[in-house]
Coordinates of C-alpha atoms in Angstrom, one line a residue:
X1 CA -105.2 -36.8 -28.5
X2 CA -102.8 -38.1 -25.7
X3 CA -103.1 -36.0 -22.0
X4 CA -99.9 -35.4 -20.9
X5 CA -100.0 -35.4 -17.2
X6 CA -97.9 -33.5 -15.0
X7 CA -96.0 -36.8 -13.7
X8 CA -95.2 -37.2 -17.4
X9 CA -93.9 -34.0 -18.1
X10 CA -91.7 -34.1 -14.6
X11 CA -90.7 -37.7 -15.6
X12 CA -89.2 -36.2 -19.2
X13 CA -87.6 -33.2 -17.6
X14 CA -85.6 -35.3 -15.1
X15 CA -84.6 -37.7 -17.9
X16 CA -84.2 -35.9 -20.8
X17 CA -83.2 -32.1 -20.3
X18 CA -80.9 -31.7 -17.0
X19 CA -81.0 -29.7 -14.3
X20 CA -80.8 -26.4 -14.3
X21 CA -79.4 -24.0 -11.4
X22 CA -82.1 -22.2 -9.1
X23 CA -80.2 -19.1 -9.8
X24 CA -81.6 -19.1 -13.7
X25 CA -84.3 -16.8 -13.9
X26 CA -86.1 -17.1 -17.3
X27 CA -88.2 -13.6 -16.4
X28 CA -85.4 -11.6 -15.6
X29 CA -83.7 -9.4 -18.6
X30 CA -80.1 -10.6 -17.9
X31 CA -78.7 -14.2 -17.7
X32 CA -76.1 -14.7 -15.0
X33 CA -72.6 -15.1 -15.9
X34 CA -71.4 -18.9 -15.5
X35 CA -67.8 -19.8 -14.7
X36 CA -66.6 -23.1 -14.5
X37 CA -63.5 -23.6 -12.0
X38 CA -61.8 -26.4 -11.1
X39 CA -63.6 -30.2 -11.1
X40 CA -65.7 -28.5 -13.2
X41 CA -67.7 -26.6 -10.2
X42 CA -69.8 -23.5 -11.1
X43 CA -68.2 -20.2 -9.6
X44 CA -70.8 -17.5 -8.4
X45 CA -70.0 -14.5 -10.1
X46 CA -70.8 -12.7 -6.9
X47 CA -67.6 -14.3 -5.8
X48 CA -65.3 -12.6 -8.2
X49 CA -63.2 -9.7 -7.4
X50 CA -64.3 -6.5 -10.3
X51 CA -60.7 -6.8 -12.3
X52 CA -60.7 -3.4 -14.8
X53 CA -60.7 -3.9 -18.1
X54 CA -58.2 -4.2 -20.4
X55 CA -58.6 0.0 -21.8
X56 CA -58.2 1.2 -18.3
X57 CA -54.9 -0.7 -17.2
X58 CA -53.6 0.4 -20.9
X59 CA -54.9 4.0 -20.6
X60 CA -53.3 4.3 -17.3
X61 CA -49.9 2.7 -17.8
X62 CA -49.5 4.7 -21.0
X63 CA -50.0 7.7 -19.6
X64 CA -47.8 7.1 -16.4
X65 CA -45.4 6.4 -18.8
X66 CA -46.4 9.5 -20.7
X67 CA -45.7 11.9 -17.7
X68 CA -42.4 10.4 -16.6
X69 CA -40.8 10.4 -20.0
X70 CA -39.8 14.2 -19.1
X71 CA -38.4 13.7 -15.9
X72 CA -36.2 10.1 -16.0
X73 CA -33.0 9.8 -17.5
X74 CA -32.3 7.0 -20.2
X75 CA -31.5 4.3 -17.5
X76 CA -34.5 4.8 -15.8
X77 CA -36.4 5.1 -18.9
X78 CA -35.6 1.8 -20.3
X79 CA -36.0 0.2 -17.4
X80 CA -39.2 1.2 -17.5
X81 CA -40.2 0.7 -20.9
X82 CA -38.9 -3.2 -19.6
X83 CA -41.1 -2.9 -17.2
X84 CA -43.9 -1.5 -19.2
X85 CA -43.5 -4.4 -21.8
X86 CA -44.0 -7.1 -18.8
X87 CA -47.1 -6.2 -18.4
X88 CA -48.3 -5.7 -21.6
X89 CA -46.9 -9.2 -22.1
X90 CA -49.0 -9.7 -18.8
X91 CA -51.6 -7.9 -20.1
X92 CA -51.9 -10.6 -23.3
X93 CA -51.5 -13.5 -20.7
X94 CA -54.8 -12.4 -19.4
X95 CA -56.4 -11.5 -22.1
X96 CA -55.6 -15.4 -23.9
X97 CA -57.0 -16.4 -20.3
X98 CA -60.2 -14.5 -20.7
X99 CA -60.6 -16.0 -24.4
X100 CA -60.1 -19.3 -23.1
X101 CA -63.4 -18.4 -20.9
X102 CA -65.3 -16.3 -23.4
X103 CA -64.9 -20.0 -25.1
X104 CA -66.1 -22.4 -22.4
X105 CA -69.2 -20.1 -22.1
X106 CA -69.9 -20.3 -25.7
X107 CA -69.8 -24.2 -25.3
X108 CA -72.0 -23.8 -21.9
X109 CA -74.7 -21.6 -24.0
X110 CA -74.5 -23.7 -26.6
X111 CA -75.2 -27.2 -24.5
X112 CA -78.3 -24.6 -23.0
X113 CA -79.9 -24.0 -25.9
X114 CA -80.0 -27.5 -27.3
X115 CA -81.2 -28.8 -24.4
X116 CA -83.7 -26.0 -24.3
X117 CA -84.8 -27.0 -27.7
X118 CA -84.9 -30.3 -26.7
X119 CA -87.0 -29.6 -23.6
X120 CA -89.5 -27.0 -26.0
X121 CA -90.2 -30.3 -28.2
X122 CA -91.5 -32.2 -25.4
X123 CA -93.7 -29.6 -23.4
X124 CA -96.7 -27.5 -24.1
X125 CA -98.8 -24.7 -23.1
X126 CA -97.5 -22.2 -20.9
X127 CA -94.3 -24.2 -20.3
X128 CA -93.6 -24.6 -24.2
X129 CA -93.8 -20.3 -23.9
X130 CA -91.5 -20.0 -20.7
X131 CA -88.6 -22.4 -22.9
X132 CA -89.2 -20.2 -26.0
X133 CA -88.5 -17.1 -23.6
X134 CA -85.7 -18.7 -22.2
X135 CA -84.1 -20.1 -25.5
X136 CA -84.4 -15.8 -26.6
X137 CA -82.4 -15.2 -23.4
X138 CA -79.8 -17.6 -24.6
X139 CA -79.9 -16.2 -28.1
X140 CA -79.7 -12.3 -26.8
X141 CA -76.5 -13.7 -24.3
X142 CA -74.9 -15.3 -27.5
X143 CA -75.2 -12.1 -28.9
X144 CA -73.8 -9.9 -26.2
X145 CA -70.9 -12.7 -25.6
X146 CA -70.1 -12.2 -29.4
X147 CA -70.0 -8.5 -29.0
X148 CA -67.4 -8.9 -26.0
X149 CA -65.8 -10.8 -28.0
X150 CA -65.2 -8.6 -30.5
X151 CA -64.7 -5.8 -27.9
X152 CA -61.9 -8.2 -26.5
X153 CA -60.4 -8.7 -30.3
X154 CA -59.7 -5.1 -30.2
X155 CA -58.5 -5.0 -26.7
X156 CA -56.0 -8.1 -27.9
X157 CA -54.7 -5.9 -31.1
X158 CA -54.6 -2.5 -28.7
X159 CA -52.2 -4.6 -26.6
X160 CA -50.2 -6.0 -29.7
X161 CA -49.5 -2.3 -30.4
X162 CA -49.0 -1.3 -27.2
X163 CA -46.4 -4.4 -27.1
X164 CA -44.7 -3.3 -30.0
X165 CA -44.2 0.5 -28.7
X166 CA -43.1 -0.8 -25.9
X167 CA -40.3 -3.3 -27.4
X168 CA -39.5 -0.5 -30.0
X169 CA -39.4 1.7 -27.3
X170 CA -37.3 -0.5 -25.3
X171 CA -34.9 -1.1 -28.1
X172 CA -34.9 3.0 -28.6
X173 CA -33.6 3.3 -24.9
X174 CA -31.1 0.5 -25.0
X175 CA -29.4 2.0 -28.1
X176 CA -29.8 5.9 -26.6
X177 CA -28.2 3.9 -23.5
X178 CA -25.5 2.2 -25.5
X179 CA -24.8 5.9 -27.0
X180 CA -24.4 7.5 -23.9
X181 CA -21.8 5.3 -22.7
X182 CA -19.8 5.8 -25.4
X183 CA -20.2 9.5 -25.5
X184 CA -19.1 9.4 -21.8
X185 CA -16.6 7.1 -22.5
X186 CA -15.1 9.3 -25.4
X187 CA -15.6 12.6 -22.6
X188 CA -13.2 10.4 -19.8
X189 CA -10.9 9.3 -22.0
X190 CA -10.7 12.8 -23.6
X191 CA -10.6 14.1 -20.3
X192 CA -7.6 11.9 -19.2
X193 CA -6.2 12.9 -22.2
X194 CA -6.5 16.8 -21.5
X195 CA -5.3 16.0 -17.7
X196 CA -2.1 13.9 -19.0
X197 CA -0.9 17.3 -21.1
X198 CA -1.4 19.4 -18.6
X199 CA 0.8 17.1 -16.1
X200 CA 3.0 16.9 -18.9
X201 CA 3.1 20.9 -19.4
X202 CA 3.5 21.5 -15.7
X203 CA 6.3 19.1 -15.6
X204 CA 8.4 20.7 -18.4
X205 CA 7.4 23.8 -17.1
X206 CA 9.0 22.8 -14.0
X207 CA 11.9 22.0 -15.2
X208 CA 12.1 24.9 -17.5
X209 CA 11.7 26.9 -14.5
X210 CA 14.6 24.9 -12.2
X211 CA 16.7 25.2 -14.9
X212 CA 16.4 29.4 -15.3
X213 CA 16.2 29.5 -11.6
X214 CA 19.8 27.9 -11.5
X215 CA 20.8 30.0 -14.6
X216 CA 19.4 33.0 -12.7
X217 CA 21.1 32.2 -9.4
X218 CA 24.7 31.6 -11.1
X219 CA 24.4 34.9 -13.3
X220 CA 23.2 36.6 -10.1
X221 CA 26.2 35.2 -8.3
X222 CA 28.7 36.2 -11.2
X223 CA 27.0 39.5 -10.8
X224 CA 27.2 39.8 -7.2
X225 CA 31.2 38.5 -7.3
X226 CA 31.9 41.0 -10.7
X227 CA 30.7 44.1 -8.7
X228 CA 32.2 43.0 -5.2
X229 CA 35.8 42.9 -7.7
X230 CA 34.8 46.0 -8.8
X231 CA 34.0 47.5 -5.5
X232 CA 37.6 46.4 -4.1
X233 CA 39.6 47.5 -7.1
X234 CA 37.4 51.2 -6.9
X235 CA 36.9 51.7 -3.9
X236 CA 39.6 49.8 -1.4
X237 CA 39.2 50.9 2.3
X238 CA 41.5 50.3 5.5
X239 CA 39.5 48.0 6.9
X240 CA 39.3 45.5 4.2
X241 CA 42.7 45.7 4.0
X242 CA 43.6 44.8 7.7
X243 CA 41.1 42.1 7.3
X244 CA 43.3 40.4 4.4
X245 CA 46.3 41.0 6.3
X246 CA 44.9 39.0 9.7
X247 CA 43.6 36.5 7.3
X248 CA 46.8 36.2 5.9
X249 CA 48.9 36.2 9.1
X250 CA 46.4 33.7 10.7
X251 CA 47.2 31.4 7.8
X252 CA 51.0 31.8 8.6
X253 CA 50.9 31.6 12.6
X254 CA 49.1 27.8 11.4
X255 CA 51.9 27.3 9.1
X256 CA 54.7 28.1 11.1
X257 CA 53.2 26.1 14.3
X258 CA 52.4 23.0 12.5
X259 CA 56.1 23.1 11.2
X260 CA 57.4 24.0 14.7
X261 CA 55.8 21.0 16.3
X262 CA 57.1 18.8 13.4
X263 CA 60.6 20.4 14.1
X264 CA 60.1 19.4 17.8
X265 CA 59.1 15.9 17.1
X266 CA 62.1 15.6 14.9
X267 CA 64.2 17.3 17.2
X268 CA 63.2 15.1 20.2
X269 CA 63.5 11.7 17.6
X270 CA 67.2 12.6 16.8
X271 CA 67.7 13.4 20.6
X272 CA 65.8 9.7 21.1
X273 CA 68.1 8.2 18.7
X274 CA 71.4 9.9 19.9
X275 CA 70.6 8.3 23.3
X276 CA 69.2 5.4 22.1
X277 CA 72.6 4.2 19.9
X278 CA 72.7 1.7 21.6
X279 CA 69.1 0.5 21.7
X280 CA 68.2 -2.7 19.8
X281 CA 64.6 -1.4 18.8
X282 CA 62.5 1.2 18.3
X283 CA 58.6 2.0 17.6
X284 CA 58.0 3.1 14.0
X285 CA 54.9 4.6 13.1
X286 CA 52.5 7.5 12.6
X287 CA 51.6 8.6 16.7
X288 CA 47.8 9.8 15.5
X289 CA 44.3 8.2 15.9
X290 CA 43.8 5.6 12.4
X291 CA 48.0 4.2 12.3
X292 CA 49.6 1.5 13.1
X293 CA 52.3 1.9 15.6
X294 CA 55.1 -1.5 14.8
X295 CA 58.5 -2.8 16.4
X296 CA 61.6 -2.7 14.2
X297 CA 65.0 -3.4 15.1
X298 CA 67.7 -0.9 14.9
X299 CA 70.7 -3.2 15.0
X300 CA 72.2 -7.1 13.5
X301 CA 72.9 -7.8 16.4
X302 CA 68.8 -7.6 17.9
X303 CA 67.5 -11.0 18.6
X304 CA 64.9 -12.1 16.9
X305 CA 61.7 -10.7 17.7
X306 CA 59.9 -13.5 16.9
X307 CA 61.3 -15.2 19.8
X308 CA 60.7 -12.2 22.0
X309 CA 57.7 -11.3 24.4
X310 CA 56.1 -8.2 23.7
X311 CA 53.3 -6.6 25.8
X312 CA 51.9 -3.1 25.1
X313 CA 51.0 -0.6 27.7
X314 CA 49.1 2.7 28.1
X315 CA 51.0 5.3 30.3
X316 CA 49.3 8.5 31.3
X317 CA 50.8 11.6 30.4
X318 CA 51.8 12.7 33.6
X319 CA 53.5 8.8 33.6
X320 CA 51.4 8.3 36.9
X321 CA 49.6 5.4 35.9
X322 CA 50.2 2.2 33.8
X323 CA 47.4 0.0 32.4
X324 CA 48.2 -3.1 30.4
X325 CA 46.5 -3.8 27.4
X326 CA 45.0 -7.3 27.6
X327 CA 45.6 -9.4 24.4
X328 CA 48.3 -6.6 22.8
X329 CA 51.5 -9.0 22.4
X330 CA 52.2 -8.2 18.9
X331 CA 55.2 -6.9 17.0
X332 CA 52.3 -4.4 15.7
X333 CA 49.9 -2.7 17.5
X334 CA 46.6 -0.8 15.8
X335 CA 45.2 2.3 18.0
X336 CA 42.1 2.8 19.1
X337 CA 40.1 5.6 20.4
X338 CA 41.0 4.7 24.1
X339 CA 44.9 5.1 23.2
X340 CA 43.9 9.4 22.5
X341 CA 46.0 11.5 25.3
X342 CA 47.8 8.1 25.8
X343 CA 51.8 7.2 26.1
X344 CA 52.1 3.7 24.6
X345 CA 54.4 1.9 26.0
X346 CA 56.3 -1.5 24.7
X347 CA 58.5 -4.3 26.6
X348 CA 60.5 -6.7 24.7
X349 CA 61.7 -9.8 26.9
X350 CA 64.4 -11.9 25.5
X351 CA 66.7 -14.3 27.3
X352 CA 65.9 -12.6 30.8
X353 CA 67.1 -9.0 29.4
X354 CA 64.4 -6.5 29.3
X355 CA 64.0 -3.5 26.4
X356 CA 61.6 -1.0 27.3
X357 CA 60.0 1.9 24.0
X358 CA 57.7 4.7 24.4
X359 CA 56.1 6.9 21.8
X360 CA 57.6 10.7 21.2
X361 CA 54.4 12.1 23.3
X362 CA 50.3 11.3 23.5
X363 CA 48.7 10.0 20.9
X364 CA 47.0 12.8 18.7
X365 CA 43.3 12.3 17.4
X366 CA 42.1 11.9 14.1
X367 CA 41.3 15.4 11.9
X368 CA 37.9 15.1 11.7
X369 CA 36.8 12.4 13.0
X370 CA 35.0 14.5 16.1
X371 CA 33.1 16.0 14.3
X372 CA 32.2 13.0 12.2
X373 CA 31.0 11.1 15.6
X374 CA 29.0 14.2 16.3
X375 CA 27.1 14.1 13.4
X376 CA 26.4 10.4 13.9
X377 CA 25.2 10.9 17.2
X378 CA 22.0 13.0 16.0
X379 CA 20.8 9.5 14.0
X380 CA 18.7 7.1 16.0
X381 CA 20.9 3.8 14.8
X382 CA 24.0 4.2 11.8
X383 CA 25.1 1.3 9.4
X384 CA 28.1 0.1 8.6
X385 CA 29.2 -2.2 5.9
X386 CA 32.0 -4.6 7.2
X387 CA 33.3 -8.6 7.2
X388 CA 33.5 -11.4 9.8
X389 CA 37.3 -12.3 9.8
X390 CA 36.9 -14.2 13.1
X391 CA 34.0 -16.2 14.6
X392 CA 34.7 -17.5 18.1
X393 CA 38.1 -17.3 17.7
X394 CA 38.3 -19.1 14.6
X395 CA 38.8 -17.8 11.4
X396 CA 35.8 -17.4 9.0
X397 CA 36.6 -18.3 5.5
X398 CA 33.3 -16.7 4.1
X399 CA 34.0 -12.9 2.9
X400 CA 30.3 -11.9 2.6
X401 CA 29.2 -8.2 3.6
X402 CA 27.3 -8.0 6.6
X403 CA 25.8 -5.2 8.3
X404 CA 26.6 -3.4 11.9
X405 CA 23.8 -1.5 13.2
X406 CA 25.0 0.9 16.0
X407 CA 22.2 2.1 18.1
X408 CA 21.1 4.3 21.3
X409 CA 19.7 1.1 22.8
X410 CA 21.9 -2.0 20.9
X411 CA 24.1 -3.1 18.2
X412 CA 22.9 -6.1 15.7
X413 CA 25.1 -7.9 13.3
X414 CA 22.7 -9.0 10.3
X415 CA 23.1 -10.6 6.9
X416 CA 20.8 -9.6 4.7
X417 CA 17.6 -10.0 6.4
X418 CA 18.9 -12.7 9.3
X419 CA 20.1 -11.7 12.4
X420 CA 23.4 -13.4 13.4
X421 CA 24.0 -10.9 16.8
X422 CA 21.1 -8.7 18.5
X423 CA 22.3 -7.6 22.1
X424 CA 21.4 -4.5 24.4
X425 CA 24.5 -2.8 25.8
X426 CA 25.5 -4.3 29.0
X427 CA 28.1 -5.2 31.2
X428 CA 29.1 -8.5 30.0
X429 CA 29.6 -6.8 26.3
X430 CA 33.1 -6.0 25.2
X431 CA 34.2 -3.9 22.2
X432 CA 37.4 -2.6 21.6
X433 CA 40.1 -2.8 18.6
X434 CA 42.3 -5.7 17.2
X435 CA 45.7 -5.8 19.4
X436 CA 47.8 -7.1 16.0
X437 CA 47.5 -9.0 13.5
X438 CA 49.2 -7.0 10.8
X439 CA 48.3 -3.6 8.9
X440 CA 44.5 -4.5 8.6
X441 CA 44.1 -4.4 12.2
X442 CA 43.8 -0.8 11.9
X443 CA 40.6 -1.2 9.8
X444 CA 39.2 -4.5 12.9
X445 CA 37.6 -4.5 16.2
X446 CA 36.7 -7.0 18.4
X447 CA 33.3 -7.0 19.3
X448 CA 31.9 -9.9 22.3
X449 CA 27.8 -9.3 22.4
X450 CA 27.8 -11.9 25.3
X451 CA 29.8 -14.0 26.9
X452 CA 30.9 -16.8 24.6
X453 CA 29.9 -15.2 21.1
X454 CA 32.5 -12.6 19.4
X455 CA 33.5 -11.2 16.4
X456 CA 36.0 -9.9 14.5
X457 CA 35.1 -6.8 12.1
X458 CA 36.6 -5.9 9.3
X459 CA 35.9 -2.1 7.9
X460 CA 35.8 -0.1 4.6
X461 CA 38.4 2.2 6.8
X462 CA 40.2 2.9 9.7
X463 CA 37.5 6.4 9.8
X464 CA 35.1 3.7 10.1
X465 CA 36.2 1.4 12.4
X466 CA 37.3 4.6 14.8
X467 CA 33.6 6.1 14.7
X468 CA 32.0 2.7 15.0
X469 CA 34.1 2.5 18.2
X470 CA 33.1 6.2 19.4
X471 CA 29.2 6.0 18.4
X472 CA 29.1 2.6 20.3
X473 CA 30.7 3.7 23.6
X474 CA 29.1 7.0 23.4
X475 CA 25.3 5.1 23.3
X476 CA 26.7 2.8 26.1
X477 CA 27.6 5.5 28.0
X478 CA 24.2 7.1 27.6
X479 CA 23.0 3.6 29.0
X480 CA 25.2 3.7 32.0
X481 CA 27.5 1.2 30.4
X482 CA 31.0 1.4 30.2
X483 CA 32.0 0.0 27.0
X484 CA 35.3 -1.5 26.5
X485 CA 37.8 -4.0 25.6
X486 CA 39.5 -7.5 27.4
X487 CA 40.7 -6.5 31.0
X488 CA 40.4 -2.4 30.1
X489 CA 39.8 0.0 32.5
X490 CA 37.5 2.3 30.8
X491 CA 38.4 5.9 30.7
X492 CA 35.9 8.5 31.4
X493 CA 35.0 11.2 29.0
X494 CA 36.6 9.2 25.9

C-alpha cells in the first residue's frame, strides 16, 4: 500500500484543485455569498449596501399609489401611473440583473463542487471527511440558490403583473384624460355659446328699448304739445296774450328796420348816382364780409380800365385815416376780415386824370360767422380742406386736396401724411386775403410761413376762408403776434 506523505498531498492540492479563499469555512453552517465584479475580482459581500427586496419596493409603491388615488386628479394620476410603470420597468431591469448573478453563482458552485470531488478522489482520512462536509455545503447552497431562484421567478411574474396594471392603468388615465378635455371642451364652447345669446339678447333688447324710448319721448311730446293747445284754446289768459303780441311786434320792428336800412342804402345810391352823372365808374358789389366788391364803368365814353391804375384803400369811418392795401390793384377786390368797420376806397389813374369811389358806408360782417369763430376757438387746432393755386408766386398746376391745420401754437400745410409747411406764429409770417384775381378770390388767401415760401389757398367757401383768417389771427394774437397781410397795419381787436 503506497504512504502518501504530506508533501504529496500539498504537491496535488496546489496542482490539481485551486486555491480556495481563506474566507471559506467548511465548519460553519452557511457558505459566504460570492460576487464576481469587474476583471473577474471577488466582491466581499460585507461591501454591499442591503438593497430590499423586490416585495417590499412593490408592497410600498402599490400602496402609495393606493392612498393617493383619492386625492389626485386625472393629470396627476396618470402621471403617476407613468411614473409608477418606470419603475416597475426598473423594477424588471434589476431583477434580469440579479438573474444574470443568481447564474454566475450557479457556474461558481458548480466549478466548486467538481473541483471538490476532484480533490475528495485524491485525499484520505480526515481530509477526505472535511471535502465530503464541504461538497454537503455546496449541495445545501445549490439548494437554497434554487429556492431563491424560484422565489425570484415569482418576484419576476409579481412585477409582470404589476407592469401590466400599471400600463392598463396608464392607458385608463390617458383615455379618462382624453375625456375630460373634451367634456371641458364641449362646457367652453357651450358656454361661449350661452354668452354669445345673451350678448345677442341684450343687444336687441337695447335696441328694442332705444327704439320705445324714442316712441315714448315723441308720444310724450305730442302729448305734452296736444294739452298745451288745449290749455290755450280753454283756458287763454292776459299774459299769454301780451306775450304773442311783443313776440309779434318784435318780429315787425326787425322787419321794418331791416327794410328801412335797405331804403337808406338805396336812397343814398340814387343820391350817389344823381351826383355822380357824370362819373365814369362806380363800385358794384355786395358791401358785407364774404363779396366781392368790382369796378364797372358807367359811361362809353370811360377809358379802358385795363389801361388804368387802380389801387384800393381802407378809410376809417370817421375818414381820419387812410391805409393802402399793398398788392390790391385790381379791377376786383375780395374782402377780408380786416376790411369790417372799413370805408374802401378806389383810385382810377388814367392819362394824368384821377377818379376817386367809395363804398355806401362800412363794411358789414358776415351773419354768423362770429359765432362760428367762437366755436372754433374752444378746439385745440381745426382742419380745413383747401388747394394750392400758387406756390412762390407761380402757379401750381396740381389740384390735389391738402390740409390747413390752424392751431393755438402754428399752422401746417400737409398732404396726406407729408408736411409741405410747419411754422410757429411769428413776425416774419404774413396771412391775409387775395387782392384780385377774379370771383374766386373771395374763397383765397395768401398765406407766407417765412420769408421766401408762400401760398395761395383755395377754400370750399368764402365762410371758410373768412374763419380760417379769424381763428389764425385770433391764436396769433394770443401769441403776441400780430397777424397780417403785405405792408398792413394790423388793427387791434379785429
Amino acid at each position: 500500500m503506497t504512504r502518501v506523505s504530506r508533501d504529496f498531498g500539498d504537491t496535488m492540492q496546489k496542482e490539481a484543485v485551486p486555491p480556495v479563499s481563506a474566507d471559506v469555512s467548511f465548519f460553519s453552517d452557511s457558505f459566504p455569498d460570492y460576487k464576481i465584479g469587474a476583471d473577474n475580482k471577488i466582491l466581499d459581500p460585507k461591501e454591499e449596501r442591503e438593497v430590499p427586496s423586490m416585495k417590499d419596493l412593490i408592497a410600498r409603491e402599490t400602496a402609495l399609489l393606493i392612498e393617493q388615488q383619492k386625492r389626485l386628479s386625472v393629470r396627476d394620476l396618470a402621471s403617476k401611473f407613468e411614473k409608477g410603470l418606470a419603475a416597475a420597468a426598473k423594477l424588471s431591469d434589476e431583477a434580469k440583473l440579479r438573474e444574470a448573478v443568481s447564474l454566475e453563482k450557479h457556474v461558481l458552485l458548480k466549478k466548486l463542487r467538481d473541483a471538490l470531488e476532484s480533490l475528495r478522489g485524491r485525499v484520505a482520512g480526515r481530509n477526505k471527511d472535511d471535502v465530503d462536509e464541504a461538497i454537503s455545503m455546496v449541495e445545501a447552497l445549490a439548494v437554497q440558490l434554487t429556492q431563491g431562484e424560484g422565489e425570484l421567478l415569482q418576484e419576476k411574474s409579481e412585477v409582470k403583473k404589476l407592469a401590466n396594471f400599471l400600463k392598463q392603468a396608464s392607458e385608463d388615465a390617458k383615455k379618462l384624460v382624453g375625456e375630460e378635455r373634451a367634456f371641458a371642451r364641449a362646457e367652453i364652447e357651450s358656454a361661449r355659446a350661452a354668452v354669445q345669446r345673451v350678448e345677442e339678447a341684450l343687444q336687441e333688447q337695447e335696441r328694442i328699448s332705444r327704439t320705445s324710448g324714442s316712441q315714448d319721448q315723441e308720444e310724450l311730446m305730442k302729448e305734452v304739445q296736444g294739452a298745451r293747445r288745449i290749455k290755450m284754446l280753454h283756458q287763454p289768459s292776459k299774459v299769454m296774450d301780451m306775450e304773442h303780441e311783443l313776440r309779434a311786434l318784435r318780429v315787425q320792428l326787425a322787419e321794418k328796420s331791416k327794410y328801412s336800412l335797405q331804403l337808406q342804402k338805396e336812397l343814398a345810391m340814387s343820391k350817389r348816382r344823381e351826383e355822380n352823372k357824370s362819373s365814369l365808374y362806380e363800385i358794384d358789389g355786395a358791401e358785407t364780409l364774404g363779396s366781392c366788391l368790382r369796378i364797372i364803368p358807367c359811361t362809353d365814353n370811360a377809358p379802358d380800365l385795363s389801361r388804368c391804375s387802380i389801387q384800393w384803400y381802407r378809410v376809417s369811418s370817421d375818414g381820419a385815416k387812410k391805409e393802402v392795401i399793398s398788392g390790391a390793384t385790381k379791377l376786383v377786390y375780395a374782402l377780408e376780415p380786416f376790411d369790417v368797420g372799413q370805408i374802401l376806397l378806389a383810385e382810377i389813374v388814367s392819362n394824368e386824370q384821377r377818379v376817386t369811389l367809395t363804398t355806401l358806408g362800412p363794411i358789414d360782417p358776415a351773419p354768423g360767422l362770429g359765432n362760428y369763430v367762437e366755436s372754433l376757438v374752444r378746439k385745440p387746432e381745426t382742419e380745413f380742406n383747401v388747394v394750392v393755386t400758387q406756390l412762390n408766386g407761380r402757379d401750381n398746376p396740381s389740384h390735389t386736396i391738402h390740409v390747413l391745420h390752424v392751431g393755438k401754437m402754428r399752422m401746417k400745410l400737409r398732404k396726406g401724411r407729408f408736411s409741405k409747411a410747419k411754422e410757429s406764429y411769428s413776425s416774419s409770417m404774413q396771412l391775409c386775403g387775395v387782392r384780385g384775381g377774379g370771383n374766386a378770390a373771395a374763397q383765397a388767401l395768401f398765406w407766407q410761413p417765412k420769408k421766401g415760401n408762400s401760398f395761395v389757398l383755395a377754400f370750399e367757401s368764402e365762410r371758410e376762408r373768412n374763419a380760417a383768417i379769424m381763428l389764425a389771427r385770433r391764436f396769433a394774437f394770443d401769441c403776441n403776434v400780430m397777424l397780417a397781410g403785405p405792408g398792413d397795419r394790423a388793427h387791434v381787436g379785429t
